[in-house]
mmCIF file of C-alpha atoms in Angstrom:
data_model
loop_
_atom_site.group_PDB
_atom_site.id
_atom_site.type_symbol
_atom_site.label_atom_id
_atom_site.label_comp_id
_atom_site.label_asym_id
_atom_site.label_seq_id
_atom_site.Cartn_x
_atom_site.Cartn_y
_atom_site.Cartn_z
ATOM 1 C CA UNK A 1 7.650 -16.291 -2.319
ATOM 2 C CA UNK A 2 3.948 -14.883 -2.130
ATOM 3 C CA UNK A 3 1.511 -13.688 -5.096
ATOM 4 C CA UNK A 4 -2.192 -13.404 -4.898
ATOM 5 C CA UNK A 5 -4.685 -13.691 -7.420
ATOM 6 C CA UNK A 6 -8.517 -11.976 -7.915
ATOM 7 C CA UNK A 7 -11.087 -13.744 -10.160
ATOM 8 C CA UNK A 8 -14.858 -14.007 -10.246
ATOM 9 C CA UNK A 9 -14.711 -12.413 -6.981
ATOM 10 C CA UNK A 10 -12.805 -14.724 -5.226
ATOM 11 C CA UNK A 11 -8.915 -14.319 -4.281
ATOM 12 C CA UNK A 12 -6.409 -16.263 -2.645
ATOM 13 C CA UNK A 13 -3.109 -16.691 -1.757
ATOM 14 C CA UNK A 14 -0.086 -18.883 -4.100
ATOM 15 C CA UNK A 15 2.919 -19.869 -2.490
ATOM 16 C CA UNK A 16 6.067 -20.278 -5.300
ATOM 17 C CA UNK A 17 8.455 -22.764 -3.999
ATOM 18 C CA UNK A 18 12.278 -21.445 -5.173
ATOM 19 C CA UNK A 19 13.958 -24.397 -5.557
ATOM 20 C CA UNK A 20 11.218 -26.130 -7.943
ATOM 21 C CA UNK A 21 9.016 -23.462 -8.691
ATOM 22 C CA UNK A 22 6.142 -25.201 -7.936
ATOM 23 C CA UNK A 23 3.171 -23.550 -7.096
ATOM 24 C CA UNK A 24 0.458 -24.514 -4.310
ATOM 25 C CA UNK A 25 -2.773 -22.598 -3.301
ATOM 26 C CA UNK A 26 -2.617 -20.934 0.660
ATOM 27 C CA UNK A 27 -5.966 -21.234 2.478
ATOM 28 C CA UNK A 28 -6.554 -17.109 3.434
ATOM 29 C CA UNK A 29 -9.342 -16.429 6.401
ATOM 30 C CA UNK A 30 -12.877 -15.703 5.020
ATOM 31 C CA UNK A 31 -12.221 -12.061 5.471
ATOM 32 C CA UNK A 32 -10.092 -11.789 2.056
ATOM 33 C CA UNK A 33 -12.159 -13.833 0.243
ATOM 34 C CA UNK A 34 -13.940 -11.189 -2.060
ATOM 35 C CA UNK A 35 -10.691 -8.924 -2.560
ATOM 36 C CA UNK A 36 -7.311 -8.858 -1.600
ATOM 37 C CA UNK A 37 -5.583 -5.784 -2.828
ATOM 38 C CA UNK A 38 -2.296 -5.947 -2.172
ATOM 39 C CA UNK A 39 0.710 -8.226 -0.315
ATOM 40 C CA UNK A 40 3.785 -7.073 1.332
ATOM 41 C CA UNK A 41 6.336 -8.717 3.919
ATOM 42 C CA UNK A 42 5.681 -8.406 7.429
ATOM 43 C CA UNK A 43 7.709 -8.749 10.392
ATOM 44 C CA UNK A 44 8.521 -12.290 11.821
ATOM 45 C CA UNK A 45 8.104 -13.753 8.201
ATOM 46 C CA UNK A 46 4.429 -13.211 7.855
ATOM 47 C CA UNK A 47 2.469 -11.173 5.291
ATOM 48 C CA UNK A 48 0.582 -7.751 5.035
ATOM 49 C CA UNK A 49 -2.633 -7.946 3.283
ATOM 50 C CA UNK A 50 -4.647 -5.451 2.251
ATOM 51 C CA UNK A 51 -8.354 -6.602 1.630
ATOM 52 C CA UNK A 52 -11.984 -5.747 1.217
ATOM 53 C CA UNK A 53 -15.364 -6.885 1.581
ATOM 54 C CA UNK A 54 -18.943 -6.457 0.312
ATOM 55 C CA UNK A 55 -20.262 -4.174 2.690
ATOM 56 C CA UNK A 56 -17.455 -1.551 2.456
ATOM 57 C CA UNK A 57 -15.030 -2.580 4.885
ATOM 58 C CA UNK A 58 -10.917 -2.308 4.238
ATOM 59 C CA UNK A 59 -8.443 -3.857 6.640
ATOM 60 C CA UNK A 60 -5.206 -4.168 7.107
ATOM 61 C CA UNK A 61 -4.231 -7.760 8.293
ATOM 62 C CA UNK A 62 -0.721 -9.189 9.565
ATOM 63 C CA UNK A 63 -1.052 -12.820 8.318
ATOM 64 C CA UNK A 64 1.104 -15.670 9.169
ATOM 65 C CA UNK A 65 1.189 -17.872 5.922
ATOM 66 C CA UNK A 66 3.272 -20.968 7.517
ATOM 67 C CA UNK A 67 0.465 -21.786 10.012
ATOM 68 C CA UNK A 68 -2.329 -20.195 7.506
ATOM 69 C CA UNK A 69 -3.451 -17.779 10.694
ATOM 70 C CA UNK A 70 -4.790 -14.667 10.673
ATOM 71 C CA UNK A 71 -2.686 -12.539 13.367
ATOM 72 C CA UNK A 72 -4.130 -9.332 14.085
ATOM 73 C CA UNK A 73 -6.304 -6.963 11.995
ATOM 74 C CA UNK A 74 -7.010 -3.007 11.296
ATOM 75 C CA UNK A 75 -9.459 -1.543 9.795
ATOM 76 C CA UNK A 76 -8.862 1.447 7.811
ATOM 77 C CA UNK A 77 -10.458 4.245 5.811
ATOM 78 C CA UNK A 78 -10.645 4.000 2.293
ATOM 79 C CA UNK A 79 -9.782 1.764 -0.926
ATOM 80 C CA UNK A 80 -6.917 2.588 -2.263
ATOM 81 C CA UNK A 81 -5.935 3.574 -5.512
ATOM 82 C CA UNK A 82 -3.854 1.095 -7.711
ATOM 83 C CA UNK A 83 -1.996 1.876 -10.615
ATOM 84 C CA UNK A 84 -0.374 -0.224 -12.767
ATOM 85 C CA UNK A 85 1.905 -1.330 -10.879
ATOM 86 C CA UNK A 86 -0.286 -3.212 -8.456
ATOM 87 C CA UNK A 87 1.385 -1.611 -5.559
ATOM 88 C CA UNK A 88 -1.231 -0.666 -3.061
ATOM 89 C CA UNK A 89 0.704 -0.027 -0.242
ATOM 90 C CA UNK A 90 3.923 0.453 1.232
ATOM 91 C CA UNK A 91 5.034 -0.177 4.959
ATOM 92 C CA UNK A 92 7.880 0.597 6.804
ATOM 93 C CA UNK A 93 7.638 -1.405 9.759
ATOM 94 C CA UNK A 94 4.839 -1.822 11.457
ATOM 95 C CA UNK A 95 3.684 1.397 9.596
ATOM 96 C CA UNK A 96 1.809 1.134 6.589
ATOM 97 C CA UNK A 97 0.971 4.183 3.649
ATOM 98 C CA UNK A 98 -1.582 4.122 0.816
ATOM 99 C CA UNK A 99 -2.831 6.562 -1.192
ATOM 100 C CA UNK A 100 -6.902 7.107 -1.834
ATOM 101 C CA UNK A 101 -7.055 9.662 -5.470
ATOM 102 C CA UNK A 102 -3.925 11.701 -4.447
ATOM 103 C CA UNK A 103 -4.633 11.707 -0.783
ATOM 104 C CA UNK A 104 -1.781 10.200 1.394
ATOM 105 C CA UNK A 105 -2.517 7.826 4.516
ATOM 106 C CA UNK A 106 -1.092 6.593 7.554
ATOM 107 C CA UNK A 107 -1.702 3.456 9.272
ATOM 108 C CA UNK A 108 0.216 2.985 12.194
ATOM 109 C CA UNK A 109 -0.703 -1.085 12.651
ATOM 110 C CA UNK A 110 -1.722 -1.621 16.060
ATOM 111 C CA UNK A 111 -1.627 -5.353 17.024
ATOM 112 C CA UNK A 112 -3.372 -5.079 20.744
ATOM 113 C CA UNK A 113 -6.442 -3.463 19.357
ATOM 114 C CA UNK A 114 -9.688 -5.261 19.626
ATOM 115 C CA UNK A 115 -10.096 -7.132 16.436
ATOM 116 C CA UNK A 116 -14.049 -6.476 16.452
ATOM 117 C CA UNK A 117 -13.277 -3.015 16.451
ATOM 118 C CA UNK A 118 -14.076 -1.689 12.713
ATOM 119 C CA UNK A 119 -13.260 1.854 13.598
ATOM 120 C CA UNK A 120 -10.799 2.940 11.222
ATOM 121 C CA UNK A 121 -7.111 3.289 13.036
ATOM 122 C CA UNK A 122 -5.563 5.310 10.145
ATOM 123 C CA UNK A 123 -5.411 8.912 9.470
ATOM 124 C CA UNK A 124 -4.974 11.278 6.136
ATOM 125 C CA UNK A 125 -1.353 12.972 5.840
ATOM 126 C CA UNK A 126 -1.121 15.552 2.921
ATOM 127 C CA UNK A 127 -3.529 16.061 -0.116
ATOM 128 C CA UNK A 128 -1.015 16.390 -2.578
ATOM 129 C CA UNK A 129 -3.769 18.526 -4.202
ATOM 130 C CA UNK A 130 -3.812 21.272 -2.325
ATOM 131 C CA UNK A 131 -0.188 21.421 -2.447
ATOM 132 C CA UNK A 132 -0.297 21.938 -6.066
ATOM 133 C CA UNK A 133 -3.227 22.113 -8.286
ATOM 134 C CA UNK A 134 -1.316 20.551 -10.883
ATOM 135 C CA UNK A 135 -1.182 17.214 -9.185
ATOM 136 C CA UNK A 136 -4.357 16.081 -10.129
ATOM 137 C CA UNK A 137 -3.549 12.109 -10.599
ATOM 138 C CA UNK A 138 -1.712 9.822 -8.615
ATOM 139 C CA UNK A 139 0.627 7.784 -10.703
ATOM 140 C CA UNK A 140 0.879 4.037 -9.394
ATOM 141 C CA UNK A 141 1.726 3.188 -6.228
ATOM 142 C CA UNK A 142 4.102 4.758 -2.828
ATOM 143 C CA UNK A 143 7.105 3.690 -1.955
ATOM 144 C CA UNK A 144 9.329 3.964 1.238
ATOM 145 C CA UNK A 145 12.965 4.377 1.481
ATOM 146 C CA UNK A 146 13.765 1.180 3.661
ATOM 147 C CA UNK A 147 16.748 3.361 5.572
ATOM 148 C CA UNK A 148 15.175 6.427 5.934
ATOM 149 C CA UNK A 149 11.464 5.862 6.474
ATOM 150 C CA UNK A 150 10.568 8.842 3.835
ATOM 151 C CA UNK A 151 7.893 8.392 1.516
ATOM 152 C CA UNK A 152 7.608 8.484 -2.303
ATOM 153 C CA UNK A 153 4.642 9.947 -4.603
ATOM 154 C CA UNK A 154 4.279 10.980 -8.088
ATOM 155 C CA UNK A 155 1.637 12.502 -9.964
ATOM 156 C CA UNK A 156 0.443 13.575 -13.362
ATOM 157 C CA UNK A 157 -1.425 16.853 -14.069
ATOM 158 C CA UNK A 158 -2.937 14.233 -16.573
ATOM 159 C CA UNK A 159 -3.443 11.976 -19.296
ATOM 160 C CA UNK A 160 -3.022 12.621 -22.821
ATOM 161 C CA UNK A 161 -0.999 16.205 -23.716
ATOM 162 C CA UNK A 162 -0.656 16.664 -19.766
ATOM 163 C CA UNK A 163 1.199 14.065 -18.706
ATOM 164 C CA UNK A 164 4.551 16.458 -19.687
ATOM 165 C CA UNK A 165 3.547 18.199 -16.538
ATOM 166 C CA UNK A 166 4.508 16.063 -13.119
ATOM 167 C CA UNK A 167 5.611 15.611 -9.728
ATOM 168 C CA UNK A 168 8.032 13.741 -7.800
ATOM 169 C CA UNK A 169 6.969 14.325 -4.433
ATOM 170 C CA UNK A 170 9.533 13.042 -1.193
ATOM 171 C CA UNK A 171 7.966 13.548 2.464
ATOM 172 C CA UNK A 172 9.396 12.676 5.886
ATOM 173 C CA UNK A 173 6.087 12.337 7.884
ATOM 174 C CA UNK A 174 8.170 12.050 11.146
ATOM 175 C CA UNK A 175 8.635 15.346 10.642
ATOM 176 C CA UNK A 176 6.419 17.578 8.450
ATOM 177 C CA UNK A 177 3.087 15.936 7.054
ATOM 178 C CA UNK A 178 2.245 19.138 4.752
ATOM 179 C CA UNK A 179 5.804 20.245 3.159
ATOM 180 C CA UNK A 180 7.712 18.224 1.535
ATOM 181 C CA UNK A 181 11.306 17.186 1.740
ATOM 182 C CA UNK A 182 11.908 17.480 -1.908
ATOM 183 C CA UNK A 183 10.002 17.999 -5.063
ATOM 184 C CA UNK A 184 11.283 17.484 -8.610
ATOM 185 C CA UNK A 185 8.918 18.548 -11.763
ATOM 186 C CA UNK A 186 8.380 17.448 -15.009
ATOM 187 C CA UNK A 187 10.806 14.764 -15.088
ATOM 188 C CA UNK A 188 8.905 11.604 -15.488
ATOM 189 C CA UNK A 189 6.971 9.679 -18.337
ATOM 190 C CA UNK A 190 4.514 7.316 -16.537
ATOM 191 C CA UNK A 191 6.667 5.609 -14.202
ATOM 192 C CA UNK A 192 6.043 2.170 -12.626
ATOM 193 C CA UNK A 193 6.393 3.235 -9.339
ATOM 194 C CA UNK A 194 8.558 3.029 -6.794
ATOM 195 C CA UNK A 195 10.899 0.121 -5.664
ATOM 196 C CA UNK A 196 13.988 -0.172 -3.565
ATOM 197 C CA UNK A 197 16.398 -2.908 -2.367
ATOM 198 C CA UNK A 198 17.710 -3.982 1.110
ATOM 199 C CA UNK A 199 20.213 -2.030 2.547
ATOM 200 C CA UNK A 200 23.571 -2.869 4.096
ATOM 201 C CA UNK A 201 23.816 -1.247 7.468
#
């Protein structure tokens, strides 16, 4: 089990042993070392994680934390927004979606590119927006149904006496990037986001 921690502008990696609960620090490559954003599992029991740098740049990096190597890297487009629930990405796959204010992204992780290339690989879905002008905040992080690939949002008209007024947004971006699947209003009250279990097949 995998947690990462930010302070003084340095992050790294802890590794929780289950059977002792012990904890021990994971070397991460220099690229992470001013910001890691998020973690999520990757394929072939490595790790997704999301990091910045002075400078500007965001990436995307499929980390293997057994041999403490960096696999493959991509760069993408913007930081993205974290609520409280520290979830700054989700990833279906090798497919990974983020949210930047309540713009929705796509990165569709691409381990052959050149890893010098800093030309951002993802690209912008829906403005959630412009789909609504009352969805002026998004509301802590995506999430993605691990069966069906569709993608979760919320958000808030606002804070204080607006938060009354809110979206559950649910999009299949296989299929339609601007309408979505579903859409249920004014049902929430600042939730934590969005979390699902493995699925029997």
């Amino acid at each position: 089990m995998y947690t990462y921690y930010n302070q003084n502008f340095m992050t790294g990696l802890y590794e929780i042993t289950p059977g002792n609960d012990q904890i021990t620090n994971i070397s991460v490559p220099f690229y992470s070392l001013y910001g890691i954003t998020g973690i999520a599992s990757a394929p072939d029991n490595c790790l997704w994680i999301m990091s910045t740098k002075f400078g500007g740049e965001i990436s995307m990096n499929r980390y293997n934390p057994a041999t403490q190597e960096d696999l493959e890297r991509n760069y993408i487009s913007e930081v993205p927004s974290v609520g409280s629930s520290g979830c700054a990405f989700a990833t279906h796959g090798n497919t990974i979606y983020y949210a930047s204010g309540t713009t929705i992204y796509r990165l569709d992780f691409r381990p052959d590119i050149d890893q010098d290339n800093k030309t951002p690989q993802d690209e912008i879905l829906t403005d959630l927006s412009l789909l609504d002008e009352k969805a002026q905040i998004m509301y802590n992080g995506l999430g993605v149904n691990p069966t069906t690939g569709y993608v979760y949002a919320n958000t808030l008209k606002g804070v204080g006496p607006f938060y009354t007024t809110n979206q559950l947004w649910v999009f299949d971006f296989a299929g339609s990037t601007g309408t979505p699947l579903f859409k249920f209003e004014n049902y929430t009250r600042f939730p934590a986001g969005f979390f699902f279990i493995p699925c029997a097949v």
